[in-house]
Each structure stands twice: as structure tokens, then as C-alpha cells.
Coordinates of C-alpha atoms in Angstrom, one line a residue:
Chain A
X845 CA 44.1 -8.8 -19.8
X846 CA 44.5 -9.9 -16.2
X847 CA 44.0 -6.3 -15.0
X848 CA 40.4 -7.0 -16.5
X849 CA 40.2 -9.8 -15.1
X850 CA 40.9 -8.9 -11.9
X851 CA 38.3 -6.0 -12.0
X852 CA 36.0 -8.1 -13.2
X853 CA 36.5 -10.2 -10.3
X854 CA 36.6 -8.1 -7.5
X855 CA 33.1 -6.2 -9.2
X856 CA 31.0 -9.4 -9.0
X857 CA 32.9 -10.6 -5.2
X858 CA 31.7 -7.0 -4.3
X859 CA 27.9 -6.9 -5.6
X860 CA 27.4 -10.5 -5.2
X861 CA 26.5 -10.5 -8.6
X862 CA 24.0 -8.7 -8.6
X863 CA 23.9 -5.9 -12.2
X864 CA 20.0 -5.1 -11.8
X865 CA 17.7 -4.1 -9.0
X866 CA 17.2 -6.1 -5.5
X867 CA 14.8 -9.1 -7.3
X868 CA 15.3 -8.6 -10.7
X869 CA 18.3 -10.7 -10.7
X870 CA 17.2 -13.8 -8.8
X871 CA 13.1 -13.7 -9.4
X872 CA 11.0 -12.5 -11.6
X873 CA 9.8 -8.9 -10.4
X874 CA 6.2 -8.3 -10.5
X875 CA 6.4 -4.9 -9.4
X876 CA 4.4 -2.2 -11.5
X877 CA 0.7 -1.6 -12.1
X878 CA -1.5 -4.3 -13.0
X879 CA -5.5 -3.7 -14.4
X880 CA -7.7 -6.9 -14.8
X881 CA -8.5 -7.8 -18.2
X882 CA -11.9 -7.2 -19.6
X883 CA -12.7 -10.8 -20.0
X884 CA -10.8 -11.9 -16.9
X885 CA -13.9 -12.7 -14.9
X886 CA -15.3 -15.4 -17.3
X887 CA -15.0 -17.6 -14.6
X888 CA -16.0 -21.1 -14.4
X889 CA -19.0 -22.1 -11.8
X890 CA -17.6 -24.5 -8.7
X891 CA -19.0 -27.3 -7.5
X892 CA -20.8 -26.0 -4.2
X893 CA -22.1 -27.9 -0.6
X894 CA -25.7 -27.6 -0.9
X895 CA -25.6 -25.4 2.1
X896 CA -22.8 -23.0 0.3
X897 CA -25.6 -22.6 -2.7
X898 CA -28.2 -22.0 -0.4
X899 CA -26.5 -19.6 1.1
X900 CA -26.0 -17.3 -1.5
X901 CA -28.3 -14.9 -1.8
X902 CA -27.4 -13.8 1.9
X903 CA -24.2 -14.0 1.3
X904 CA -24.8 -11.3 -1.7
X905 CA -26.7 -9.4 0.6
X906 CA -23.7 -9.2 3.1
X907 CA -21.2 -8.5 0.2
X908 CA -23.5 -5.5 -0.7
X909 CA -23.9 -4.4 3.2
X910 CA -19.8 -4.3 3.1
X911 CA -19.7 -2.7 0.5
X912 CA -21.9 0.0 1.7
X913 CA -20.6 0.2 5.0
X914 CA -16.8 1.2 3.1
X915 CA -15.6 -2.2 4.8
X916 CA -12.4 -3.6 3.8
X917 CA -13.1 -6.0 0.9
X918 CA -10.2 -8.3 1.3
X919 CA -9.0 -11.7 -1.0
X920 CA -10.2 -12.4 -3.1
X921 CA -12.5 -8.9 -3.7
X922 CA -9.3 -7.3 -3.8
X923 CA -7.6 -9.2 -6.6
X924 CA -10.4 -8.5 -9.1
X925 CA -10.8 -4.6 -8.1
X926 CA -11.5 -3.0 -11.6
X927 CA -8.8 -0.3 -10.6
X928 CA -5.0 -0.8 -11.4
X929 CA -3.6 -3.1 -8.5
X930 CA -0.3 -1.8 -7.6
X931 CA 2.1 -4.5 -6.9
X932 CA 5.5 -3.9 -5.0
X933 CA 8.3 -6.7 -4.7
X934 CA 11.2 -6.6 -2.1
X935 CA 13.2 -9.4 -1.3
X936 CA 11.3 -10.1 1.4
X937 CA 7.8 -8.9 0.9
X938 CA 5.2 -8.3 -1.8
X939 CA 2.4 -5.6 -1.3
X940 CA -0.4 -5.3 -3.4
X941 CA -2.6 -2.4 -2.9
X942 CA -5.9 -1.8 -4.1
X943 CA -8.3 0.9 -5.0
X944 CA -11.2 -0.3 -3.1
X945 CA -11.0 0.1 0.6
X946 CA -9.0 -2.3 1.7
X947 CA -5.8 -3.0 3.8
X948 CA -2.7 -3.4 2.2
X949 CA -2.3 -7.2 1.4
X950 CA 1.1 -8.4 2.4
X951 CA 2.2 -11.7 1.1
X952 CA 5.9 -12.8 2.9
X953 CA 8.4 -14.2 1.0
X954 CA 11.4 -14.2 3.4
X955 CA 10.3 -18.1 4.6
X956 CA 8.3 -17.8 7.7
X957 CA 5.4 -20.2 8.1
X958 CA 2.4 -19.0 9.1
X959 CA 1.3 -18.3 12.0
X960 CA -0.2 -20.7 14.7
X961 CA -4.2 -20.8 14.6
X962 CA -4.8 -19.6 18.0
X963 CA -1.8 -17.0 18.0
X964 CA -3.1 -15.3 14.5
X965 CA -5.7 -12.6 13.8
X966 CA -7.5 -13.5 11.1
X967 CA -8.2 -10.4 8.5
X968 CA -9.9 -9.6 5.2
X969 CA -6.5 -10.5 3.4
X970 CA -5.9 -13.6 5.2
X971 CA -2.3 -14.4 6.2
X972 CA -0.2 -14.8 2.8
X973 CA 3.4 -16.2 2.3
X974 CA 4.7 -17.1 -0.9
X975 CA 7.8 -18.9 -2.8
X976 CA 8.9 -18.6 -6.0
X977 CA 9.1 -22.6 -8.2
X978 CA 11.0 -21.2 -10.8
X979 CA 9.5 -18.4 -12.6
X980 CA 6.2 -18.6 -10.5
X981 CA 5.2 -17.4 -7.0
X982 CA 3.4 -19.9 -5.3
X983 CA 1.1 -17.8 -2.8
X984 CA -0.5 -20.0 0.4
X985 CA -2.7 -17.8 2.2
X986 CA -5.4 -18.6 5.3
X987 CA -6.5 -16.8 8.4
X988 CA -9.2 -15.0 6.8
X989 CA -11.9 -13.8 9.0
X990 CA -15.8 -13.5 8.4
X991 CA -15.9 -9.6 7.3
X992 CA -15.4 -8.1 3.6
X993 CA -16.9 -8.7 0.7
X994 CA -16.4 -13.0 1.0
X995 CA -17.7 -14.1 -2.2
X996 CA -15.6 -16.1 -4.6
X997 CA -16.2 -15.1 -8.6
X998 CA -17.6 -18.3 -9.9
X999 CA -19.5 -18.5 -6.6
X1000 CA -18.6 -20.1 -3.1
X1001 CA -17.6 -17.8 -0.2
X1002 CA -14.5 -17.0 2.0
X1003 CA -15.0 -18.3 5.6
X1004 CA -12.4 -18.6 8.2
X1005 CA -11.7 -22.5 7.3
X1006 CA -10.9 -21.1 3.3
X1007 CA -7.3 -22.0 1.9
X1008 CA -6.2 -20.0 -1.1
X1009 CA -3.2 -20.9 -3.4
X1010 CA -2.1 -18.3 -6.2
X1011 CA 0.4 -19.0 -9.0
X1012 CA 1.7 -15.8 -10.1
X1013 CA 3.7 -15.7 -13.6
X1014 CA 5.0 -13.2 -15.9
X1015 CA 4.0 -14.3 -19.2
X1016 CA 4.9 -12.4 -22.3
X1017 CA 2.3 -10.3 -24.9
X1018 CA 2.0 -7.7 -26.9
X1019 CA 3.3 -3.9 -27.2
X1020 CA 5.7 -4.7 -24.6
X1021 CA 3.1 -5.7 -22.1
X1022 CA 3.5 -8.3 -19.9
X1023 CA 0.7 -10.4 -17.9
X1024 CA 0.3 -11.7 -14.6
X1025 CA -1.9 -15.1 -14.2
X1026 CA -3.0 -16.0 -11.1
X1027 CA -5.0 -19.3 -10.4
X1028 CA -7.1 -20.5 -8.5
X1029 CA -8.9 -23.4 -7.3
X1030 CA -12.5 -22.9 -5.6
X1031 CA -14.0 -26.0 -5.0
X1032 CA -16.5 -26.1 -1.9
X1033 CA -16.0 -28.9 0.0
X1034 CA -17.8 -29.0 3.5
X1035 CA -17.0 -25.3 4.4
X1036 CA -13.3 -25.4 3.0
X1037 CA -11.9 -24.5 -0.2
X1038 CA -10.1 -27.3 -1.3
X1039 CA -7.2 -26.2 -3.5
X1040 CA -4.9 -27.7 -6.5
X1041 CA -4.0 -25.2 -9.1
X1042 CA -2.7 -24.5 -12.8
X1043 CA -1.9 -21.9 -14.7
X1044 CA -3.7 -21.9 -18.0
X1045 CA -5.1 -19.0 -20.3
X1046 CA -7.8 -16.7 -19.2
X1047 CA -11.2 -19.2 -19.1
X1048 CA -10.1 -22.4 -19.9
X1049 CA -9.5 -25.5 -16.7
X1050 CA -6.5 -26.6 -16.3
X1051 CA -8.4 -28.6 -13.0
X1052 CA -11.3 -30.5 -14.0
X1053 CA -12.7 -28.8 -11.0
X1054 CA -12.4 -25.5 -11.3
X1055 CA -9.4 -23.9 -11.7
X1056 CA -9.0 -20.5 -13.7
X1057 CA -6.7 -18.2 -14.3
X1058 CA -6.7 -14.2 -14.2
X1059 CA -4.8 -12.2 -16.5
X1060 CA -4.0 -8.6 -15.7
X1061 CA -2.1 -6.1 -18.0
X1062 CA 0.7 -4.3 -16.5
X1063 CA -0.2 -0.5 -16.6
X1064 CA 2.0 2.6 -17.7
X1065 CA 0.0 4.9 -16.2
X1066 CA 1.9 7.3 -14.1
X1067 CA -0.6 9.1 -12.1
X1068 CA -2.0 6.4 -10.4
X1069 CA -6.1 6.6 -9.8
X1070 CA -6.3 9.6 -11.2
X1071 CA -9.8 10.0 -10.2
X1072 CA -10.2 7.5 -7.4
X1073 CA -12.9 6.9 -6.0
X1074 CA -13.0 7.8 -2.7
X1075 CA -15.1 5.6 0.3
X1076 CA -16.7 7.8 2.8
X1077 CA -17.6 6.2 6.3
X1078 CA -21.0 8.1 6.7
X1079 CA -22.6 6.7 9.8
X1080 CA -25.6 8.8 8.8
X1081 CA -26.8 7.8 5.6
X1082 CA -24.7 4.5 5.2
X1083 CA -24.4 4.9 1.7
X1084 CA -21.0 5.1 -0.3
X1085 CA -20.4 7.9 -2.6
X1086 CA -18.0 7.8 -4.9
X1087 CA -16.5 10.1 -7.7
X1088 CA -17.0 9.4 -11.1
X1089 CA -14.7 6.7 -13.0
X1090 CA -14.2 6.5 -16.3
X1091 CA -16.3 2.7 -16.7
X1092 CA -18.3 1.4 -19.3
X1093 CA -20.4 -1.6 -19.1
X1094 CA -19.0 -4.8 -21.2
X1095 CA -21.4 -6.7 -23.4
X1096 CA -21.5 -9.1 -20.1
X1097 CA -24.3 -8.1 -17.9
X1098 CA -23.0 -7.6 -14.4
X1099 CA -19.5 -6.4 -15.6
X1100 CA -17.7 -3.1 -16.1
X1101 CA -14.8 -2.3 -18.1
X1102 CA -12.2 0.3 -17.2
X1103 CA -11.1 2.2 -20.4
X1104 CA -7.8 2.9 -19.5
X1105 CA -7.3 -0.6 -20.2
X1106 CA -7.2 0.2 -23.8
X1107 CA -3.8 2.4 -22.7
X1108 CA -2.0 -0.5 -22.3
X1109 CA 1.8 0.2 -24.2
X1110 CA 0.7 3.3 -25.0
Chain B
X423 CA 51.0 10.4 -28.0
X424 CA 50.0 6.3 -27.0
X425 CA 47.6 4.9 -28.9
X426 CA 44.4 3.2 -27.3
X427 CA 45.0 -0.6 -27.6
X428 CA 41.9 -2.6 -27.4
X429 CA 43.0 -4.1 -23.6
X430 CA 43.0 -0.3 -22.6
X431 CA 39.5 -0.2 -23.7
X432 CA 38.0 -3.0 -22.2
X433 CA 39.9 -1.9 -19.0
X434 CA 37.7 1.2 -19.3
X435 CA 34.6 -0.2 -20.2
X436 CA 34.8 -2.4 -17.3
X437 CA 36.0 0.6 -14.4
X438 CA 32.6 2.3 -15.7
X439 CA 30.4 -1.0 -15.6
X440 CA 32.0 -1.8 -12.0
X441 CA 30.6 1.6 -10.8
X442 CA 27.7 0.8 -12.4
X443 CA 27.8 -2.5 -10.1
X444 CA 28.4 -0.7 -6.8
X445 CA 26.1 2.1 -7.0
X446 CA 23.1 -0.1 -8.6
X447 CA 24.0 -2.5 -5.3
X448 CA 23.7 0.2 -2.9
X449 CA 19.7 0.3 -3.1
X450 CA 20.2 -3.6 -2.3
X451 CA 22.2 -3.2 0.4
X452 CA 19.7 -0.5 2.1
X453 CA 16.3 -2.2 1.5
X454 CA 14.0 -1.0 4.5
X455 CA 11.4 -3.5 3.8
X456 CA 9.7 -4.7 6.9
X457 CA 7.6 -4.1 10.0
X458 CA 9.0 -1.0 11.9
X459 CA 7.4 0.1 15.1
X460 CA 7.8 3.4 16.6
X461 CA 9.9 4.1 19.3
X462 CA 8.4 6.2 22.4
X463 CA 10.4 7.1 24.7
X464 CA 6.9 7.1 27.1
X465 CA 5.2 10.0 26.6
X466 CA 1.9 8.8 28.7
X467 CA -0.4 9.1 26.1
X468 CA -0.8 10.0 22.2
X469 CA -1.3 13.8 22.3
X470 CA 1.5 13.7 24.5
X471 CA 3.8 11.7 22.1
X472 CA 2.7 13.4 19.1
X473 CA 4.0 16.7 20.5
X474 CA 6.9 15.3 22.6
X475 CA 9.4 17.1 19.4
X476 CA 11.5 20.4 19.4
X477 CA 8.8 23.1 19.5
X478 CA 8.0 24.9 16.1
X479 CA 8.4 28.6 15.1
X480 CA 4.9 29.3 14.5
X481 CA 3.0 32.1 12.6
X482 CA 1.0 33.8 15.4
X483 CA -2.2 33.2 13.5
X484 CA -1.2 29.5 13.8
X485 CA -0.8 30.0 17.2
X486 CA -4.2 31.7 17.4
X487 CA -5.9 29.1 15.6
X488 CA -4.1 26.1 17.8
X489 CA -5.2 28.2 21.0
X490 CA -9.3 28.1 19.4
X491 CA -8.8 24.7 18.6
X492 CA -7.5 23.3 22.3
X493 CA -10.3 25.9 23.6
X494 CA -12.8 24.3 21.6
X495 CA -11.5 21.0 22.6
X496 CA -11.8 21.9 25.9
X497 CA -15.2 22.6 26.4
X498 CA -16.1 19.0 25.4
X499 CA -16.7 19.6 21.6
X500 CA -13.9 17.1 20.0
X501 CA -16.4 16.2 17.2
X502 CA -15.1 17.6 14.1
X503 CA -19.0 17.9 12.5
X504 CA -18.1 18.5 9.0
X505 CA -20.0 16.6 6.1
X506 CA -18.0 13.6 4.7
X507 CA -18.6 14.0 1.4
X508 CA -16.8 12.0 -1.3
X509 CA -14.4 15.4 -1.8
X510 CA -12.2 14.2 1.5
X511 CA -9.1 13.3 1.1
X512 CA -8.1 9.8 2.8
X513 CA -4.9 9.6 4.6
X514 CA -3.0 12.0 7.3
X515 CA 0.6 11.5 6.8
X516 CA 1.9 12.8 10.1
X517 CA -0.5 11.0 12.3
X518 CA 0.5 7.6 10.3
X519 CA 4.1 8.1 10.6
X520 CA 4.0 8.9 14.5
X521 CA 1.1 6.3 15.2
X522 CA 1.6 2.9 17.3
X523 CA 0.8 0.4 14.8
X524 CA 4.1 -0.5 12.9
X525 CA 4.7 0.5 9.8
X526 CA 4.8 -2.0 6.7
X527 CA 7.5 -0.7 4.4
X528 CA 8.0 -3.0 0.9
X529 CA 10.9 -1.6 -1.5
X530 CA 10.5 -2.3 -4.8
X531 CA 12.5 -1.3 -7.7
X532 CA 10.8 1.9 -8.4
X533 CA 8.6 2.6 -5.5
X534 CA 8.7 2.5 -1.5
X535 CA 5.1 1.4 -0.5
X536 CA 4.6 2.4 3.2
X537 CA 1.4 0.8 5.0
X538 CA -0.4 1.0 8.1
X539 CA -2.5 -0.7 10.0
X540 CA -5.7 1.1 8.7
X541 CA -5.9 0.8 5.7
X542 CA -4.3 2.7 2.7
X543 CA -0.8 2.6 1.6
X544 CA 1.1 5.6 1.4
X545 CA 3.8 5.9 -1.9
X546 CA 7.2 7.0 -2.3
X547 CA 8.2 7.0 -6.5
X548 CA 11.5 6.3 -6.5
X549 CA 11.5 6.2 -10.7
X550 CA 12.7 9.6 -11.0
X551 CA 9.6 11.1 -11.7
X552 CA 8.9 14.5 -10.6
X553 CA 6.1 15.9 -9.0
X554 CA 2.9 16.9 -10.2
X555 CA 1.5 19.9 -10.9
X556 CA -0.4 20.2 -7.8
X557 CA -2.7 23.3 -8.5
X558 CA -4.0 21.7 -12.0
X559 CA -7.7 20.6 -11.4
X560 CA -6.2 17.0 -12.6
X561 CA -4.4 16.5 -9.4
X562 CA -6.2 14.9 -6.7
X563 CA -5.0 15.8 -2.8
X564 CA -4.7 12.5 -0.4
X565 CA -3.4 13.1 3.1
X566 CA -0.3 11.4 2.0
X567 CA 0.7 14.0 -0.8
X568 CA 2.5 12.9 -3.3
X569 CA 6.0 11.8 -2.5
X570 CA 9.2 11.4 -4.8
X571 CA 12.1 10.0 -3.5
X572 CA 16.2 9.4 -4.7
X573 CA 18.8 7.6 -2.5
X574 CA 21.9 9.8 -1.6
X575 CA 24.4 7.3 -0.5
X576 CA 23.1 5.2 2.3
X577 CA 19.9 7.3 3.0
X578 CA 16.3 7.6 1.1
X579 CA 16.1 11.3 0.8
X580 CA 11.6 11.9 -0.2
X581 CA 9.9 15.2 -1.0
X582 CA 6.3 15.2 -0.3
X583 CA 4.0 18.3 -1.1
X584 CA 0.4 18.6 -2.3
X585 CA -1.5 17.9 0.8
X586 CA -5.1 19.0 1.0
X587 CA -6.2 22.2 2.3
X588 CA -9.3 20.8 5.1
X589 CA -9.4 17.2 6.0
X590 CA -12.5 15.1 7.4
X591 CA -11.0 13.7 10.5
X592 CA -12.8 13.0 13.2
X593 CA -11.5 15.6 15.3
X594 CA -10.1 18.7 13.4
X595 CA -10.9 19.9 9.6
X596 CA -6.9 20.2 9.7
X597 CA -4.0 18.1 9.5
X598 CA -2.1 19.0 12.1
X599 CA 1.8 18.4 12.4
X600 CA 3.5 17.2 15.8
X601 CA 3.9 20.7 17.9
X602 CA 1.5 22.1 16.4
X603 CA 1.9 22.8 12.9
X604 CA 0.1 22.2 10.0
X605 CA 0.1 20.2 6.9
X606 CA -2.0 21.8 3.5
X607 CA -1.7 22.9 0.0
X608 CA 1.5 25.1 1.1
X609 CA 3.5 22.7 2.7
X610 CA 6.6 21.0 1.9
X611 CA 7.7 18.1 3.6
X612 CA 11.5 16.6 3.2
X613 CA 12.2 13.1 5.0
X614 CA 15.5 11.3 5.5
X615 CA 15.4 7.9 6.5
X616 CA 18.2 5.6 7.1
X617 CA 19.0 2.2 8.9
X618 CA 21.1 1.7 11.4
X619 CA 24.6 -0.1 10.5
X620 CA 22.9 -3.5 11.9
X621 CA 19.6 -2.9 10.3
X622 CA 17.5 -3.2 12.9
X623 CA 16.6 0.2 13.8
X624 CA 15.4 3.2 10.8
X625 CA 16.0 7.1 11.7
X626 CA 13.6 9.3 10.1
X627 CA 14.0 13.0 10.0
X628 CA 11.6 15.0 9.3
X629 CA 11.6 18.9 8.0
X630 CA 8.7 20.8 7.7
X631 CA 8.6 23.5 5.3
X632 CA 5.5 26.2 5.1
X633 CA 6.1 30.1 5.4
X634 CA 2.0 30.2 5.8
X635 CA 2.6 28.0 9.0
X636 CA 6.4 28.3 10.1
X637 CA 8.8 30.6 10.7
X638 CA 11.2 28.4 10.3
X639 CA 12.2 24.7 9.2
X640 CA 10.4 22.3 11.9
X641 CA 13.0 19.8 12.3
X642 CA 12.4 16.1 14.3
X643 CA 13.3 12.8 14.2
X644 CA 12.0 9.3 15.3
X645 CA 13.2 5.9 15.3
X646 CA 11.4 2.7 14.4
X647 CA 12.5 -1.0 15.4
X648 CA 12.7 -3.9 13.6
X649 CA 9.7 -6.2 14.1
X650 CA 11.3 -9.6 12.4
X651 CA 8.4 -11.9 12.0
X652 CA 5.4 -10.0 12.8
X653 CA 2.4 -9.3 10.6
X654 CA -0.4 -6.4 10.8
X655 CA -3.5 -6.9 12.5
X656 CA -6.3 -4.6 10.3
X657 CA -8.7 -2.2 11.4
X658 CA -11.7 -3.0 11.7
X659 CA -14.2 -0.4 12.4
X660 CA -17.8 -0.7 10.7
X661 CA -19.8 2.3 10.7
X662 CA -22.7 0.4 10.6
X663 CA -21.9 -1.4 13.7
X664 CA -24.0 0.9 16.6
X665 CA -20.8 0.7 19.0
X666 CA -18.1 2.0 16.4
X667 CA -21.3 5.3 15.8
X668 CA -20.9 4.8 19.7
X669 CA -17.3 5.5 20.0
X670 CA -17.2 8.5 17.7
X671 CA -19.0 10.2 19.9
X672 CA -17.1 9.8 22.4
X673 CA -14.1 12.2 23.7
X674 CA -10.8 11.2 22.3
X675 CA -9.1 13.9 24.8
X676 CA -7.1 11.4 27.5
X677 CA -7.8 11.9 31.0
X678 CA -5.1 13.6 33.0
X679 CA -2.0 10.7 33.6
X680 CA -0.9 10.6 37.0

């Protein structure tokens, strides 16, 4: 038995350890494809400046112009696309893709801070770094800028001065599914969003405030956005045309639900 | 003949799980996640660059058509005028791999996500799927294609076809390939990349394959440094802003370099 031993040895001295792929064996890996829950935007109303609810209405306006103009929708747009979010973890970095135009969003896990104010261009996605507290990724992200769709579900809008933290966590269902749960905090306080966060189930505060949380179902589809709908820059009309996607409209006015959501562990 | 004792058994199983080890650590030890930046070895200007590669064996009607399209260009009309219509395909894999801004690379488990600073991601399945069927009405043509990939020992090894026939760029209804190719519904595209021993620089070798196009393989190769601690900046064009309509208008041909 010591020639097992010694094999056994010398395999884990030579792989560090390491049996599975690069994250799987030190972090949970949240790579795959993730669609939004029907009833993951049953989100809870923040408390507002007066001048944040005032503004409103033009903010809409602006989120519609964006939209229109095939802008880049950015955080926290992107998060709640209606699409499959695909979701890529390396060691060092996490990508999350969207269907609707946007950049890739890049969140950096390999330690770095952010970056100084006045040595960072802000974006859509806002600069993102993350660390993981146990089985959850604690994502910090700022250095947004002022384009995109800015609205915050609940209400509120992301300005430059906005401060996002996500809690990400694997949490186990059904038919071999798995959800994500993000969190989030979007209290308007004097053009910032102040942020303390729990994870809790889809709807219900686990801030007195108003913290929810967002559950997406990991997808098994394997021809991603089959169908996608594609953003045309048309300095002519404007307008964006899209191809047709299979949606159907939830029993909650101003929502859609995507069908293949029903695929789930299929 | 000896018979099997139990210690010779467990001495096999654990040979085969420590291969199992050593090859699943391999895609550990050559993760290309990061920021890589093109390396140009100062071409003067873009057009330059993207055709500063061995030259192609083209089809003479490519040839003809790259001789209309300079002639075209030429005479001051670098406005490709085509409708965009929600049919155009997003994406121009050549032009991304070549351009300035670095490329964001994330390796995950089962896919190699490769961004840019505008926009999109492109995809490399690494989950041993095959390709699709690329004719079937089902399967919708990005710029990007659709790109498997397996490692062969130290080296990422991706197959790309299914690129789409016309494009809506800007300039030309066709993606054209450094030198002078093209890429389309034809074309096969096989890339190699690998790191260096220290990591900090990835070779990428690109062969073109298209007997409507080529005569031959187009081989080429560039190299991408490391860019530790940097993050993308994003495009931001509006086409409703009046000097973006501005700017399309204008010529994207560079003035002679002295």
C-alpha cells in the first residue's frame, strides 16, 4: 500500500489538488446560462429624494430614447434582460453577457481595487470587482456613467455617484436546476444609492429598506438566442427593429415572459 | 498466472484517476483569461496593419472584386449604403481579432468568452459540442460564426464556420479577411492560440480555409500582450447624436503616412 500511497501523493503535489475544472474546486462556479424568473421583477418600491421621483417620468423618456437609439443598456438593465444571461467564471474574471445591446460586463475577481475616480472611465456597466464570502460573490461596482437605460426596477436611477453591491449564490431547486440570487439594495439617498444587502427569496426584504432578491434559472439550452433579436443602428429612422421572440405577456401589466423558461431541466 | 490482489487494484485505479488529475489540470494551467492587446509591429495605420500578413492565394474573381472595391473606394464612395435591416448579422470576427482595443478573454469551464471593446462577445464552446447545422433555416449567422473549441496539450485548438454571406458594415457588404480575403457562408476558419511559457504574451494562428475565396490555406499569426490590471473602456457611439450621423459620413480611408 505505500506504492498507493506514494501515487496518491505525488497526484495531488502535482495538481495542487485540484480533480475538477479551474473554480469548481475552490468557488462555486456560476458559469452556464441563466434566464430571469417570471416573477423575479416583483420588486419592492424604494424610498426616493423628492427630486429622484420627480424626475421620473424623464427619466422613462431617456430609458426609451436608449433604447431606441440601440444604446448600450448597462447595470442594472442588463441583469434583468428577459433573454438567457450567459455567465462565464475564470479564476480571475466573470463575464456576463447579455442579449440586449450591451458591452460585455466584467466583474474582477483576481483582487484589484478599483480604480481611482479621476483615472477611470465611467461606462454603462460601471466598474465591478467581486469576492467570494463563502459560497457567495460579493460584487462592488461604481463608475457608472450617465448613458443606458439608468432606471432601477422598483424605481430610482443610476447616476455616476450610484454604488451597487450584488450577492450572488447558488441555491438548490428543482429538476436539477440551480438558482442564482442576486440582491440588491436601492435606496435613494441625496443622489446616491446607499447599499446594505441580503439574500432572501424572490419578493420578500430581507432590508427594511429595500432589498430584493432575483432569481434566475440556469438554462440547458444549447443554441443560445436562437432567434435573437438583433439592434440595428438606423440613423435614418431611429427606430429599433427587432426579430420576433418567442414572449408572452404575464398576468402583470408591464411584464413579458420568455417561454423557454418553462424548458428549464428539460 | 498471478492472481489480482486487491493492492494491485487500487494501484490501478489510482494510475488512471492520476491521469485523470494531470490532464483535467492542464486547462488550469493554461487559462488565457485576461486583457490582451495586439501587438503591431507599426504598420502606420489600420488598413496597413490589417494587411501587414503573408499574402493570400486568391481566386482571380476575388481579386476582381478587391480591385472594384479599392476602385470604388477610391473615388471617394466608402459608404457602404445598404439598408440595415434587422437581417444583419452583428459582429466581424477578423476585424475584432486584429483591432486595437484589447481583447477581454474569460475561461470558464465549458466556454471561452472573447470580448471587445464594442460591444458583443464572441464564443468559443469548449463542451464538446459540435457544430451546427449551418444551412438549416434554424441557424442564425453572426459575424462571429459559431466556434467550437478542444485543447490539444498546451494549445486551444477552435473551429469556426457559419459566417454570413453580406454584412452591414459601414464600409463594405463583405467581411473581408487580412490580405484580402473573405469571410462567408463557405469559409472555415481554424485558430490556435497558446501562451507563452511566462504567460504574458498569447500566439494566435490563424488558417483560413475557402476554395470559393483561396487557393490555398491563408496562414498568419499575431501576438497579444498581457494587460495586468487594466479594464475596457466601451464604445459609445449614439446614432442619434448629429456628430456620430456626422462621422459616418465621413471617409474612413487614412491619408497617405509620411
Amino acid at each position: 500500500m505505500q506504492f498507493v500511497a506514494a501515487f496518491m501523493a505525488l497526484s495531488v503535489a502535482l495538481t495542487g489538488g485540484q480533480t475538477g475544472a479551474p473554480t469548481a474546486s475552490v468557488h462555486p462556479d456560476v458559469s452556464g446560462y441563466w434566464e430571469l424568473r417570471y416573477d423575479s421583477l416583483s420588486v419592492p418600491a424604494p424610498s426616493l429624494t423628492a427630486k429622484a421621483a420627480a424626475d421620473q417620468p424623464n427619466q422613462r423618456r431617456g430609458d426609451i430614447q436608449a433604447v431606441r437609439s440601440c444604446i448600450n443598456v448597462g447595470v442594472p438593465a442588463l441583469m434583468e434582460d428577459r433573454a438567457a444571461l450567459d455567465i462565464r467564471q475564470s479564476p480571475t474574471v466573470i463575464g456576463i453577457v447579455a442579449k440586449s445591446p450591451s458591452s460585455v460586463r466584467y466583474i474582477y475577481t483576481d483582487g484589484r481595487m478599483h480604480p481611482e475616480k479621476d483615472e477611470a472611465d465611467p461606462t454603462t456597466n460601471g466598474h465591478s470587482i467581486g469576492h467570494w464570502e463563502g459560497d457567495t460573490l460579493v460584487v462592488d461596482t461604481v463608475g457608472f456613467n450617465d448613458r443606458g437605460v439608468r432606471s432601477i426596477p422598483g424605481g430610482g436611477v443610476r447616476t455616476s455617484n450610484s454604488h451597487l453591491t450584488e450577492r450572488y449564490r447558488l441555491l438548490d431547486g428543482v429538476n436539477d436546476c440551480r438558482s442564482l440570487s442576486r440582491g440588491t439594495t436601492r435606496s435613494f439617498f441625496k443622489n446616491r444609492i446607499h447599499m446594505s444587502s441580503g439574500i432572501t427569496k424572490s419578493g420578500r426584504l430581507a432590508n427594511p429598506v429595500s432589498t430584493t432578491a432575483i432569481l434566475m434559472m440556469r438554462s440547458e439550452q444549447k443554441s443560445y438566442w436562437k432567434g435573437r433579436t438583433t439592434c440595428i443602428r438606423d440613423v435614418n429612422s431611429e427606430k429599433k427593429r427587432s426579430l420576433r421572440w418567442p414572449f408572452q405577456q404575464s398576468q402583470q401589466p408591464g411584464y413579458w415572459v420568455q417561454q423557454l423558461i418553462l424548458r428549464c431541466g428539460a | 498466472m498471478p492472481s489480482l490482489s486487491i493492492e494491485r487494484i487500487v494501484a490501478t485505479a489510482v494510475i488512471i484517476l492520476f491521469g485523470c488529475c494531470v490532464l483535467t489540470a492542464r486547462s488550469a494551467e493554461h487559462d488565457i483569461s485576461g486583457m490582451w492587446l495586439v501587438q503591431d509591429p507599426g504598420s502606420g495605420n489600420f488598413t496597413d496593419w490589417y494587411n501587414n500578413v503573408p499574402k493570400p492565394s486568391l481566386r482571380p474573381e476575388i481579386v476582381k472584386d478587391n480591385e472594384a472595391l479599392a476602385a470604388r473606394e477610391a473615388a471617394g464612395d466608402v459608404i457602404n449604403r445598404a439598408e440595415r435591416l434587422a437581417s444583419c448579422p452583428f459582429g466581424n470576427l477578423p476585424m475584432m481579432m486584429a483591432s486595437s482595443p484589447p481583447l477581454n478573454i474569460v475561461q470558464s469551464r465549458d466556454e471561452v468568452l472573447i470580448g471587445a471593446e464594442a460591444n458583443r462577445g464572441r464564443f468559443i464552446y469548449t463542451d464538446g459540442r459540435s457544430h451546427p447545422d449551418i444551412r438549416s433555416a434554424d441557424y442564425v449567422a453572426t459575424g462571429f460564426g459559431h466556434s467550437i473549441g478542444r485543447w490539444e496539450g498546451d494549445t486551444l485548438v477552435v473551429d469556426t464556420i457559419g459566417f454570413p454571406a453580406r454584412v452591414c458594415d459601414s464600409r463594405r457588404p463583405v467581411m473581408v479577411t487580412p490580405g484580402g480575403g473573405r469571410a462567408k457562408e463557405t469559409t472555415h476558419l481554424i485558430e490556435r492560440f497558446r501562451l507563452s511559457d511566462d504567460g504574458e504574451m498569447l500566439s494566435v494562428t490563424f488558417t483560413w480555409e475557402d476554395p470559393t475565396v483561396l487557393l490555398a490555406p491563408h496562414t498568419y499569426s499575431y501576438k497579444y500582450k498581457r494587460l495586468a490590471g487594466a479594464t475596457p473602456i466601451e464604445n459609445n457611439d449614439d446614432p442619434s447624436d448629429p456628430a456620430y450621423q456626422q462621422r459616418l459620413l465621413q471617409s474612413v480611408i487614412p491619408p497617405p503616412q509620411k
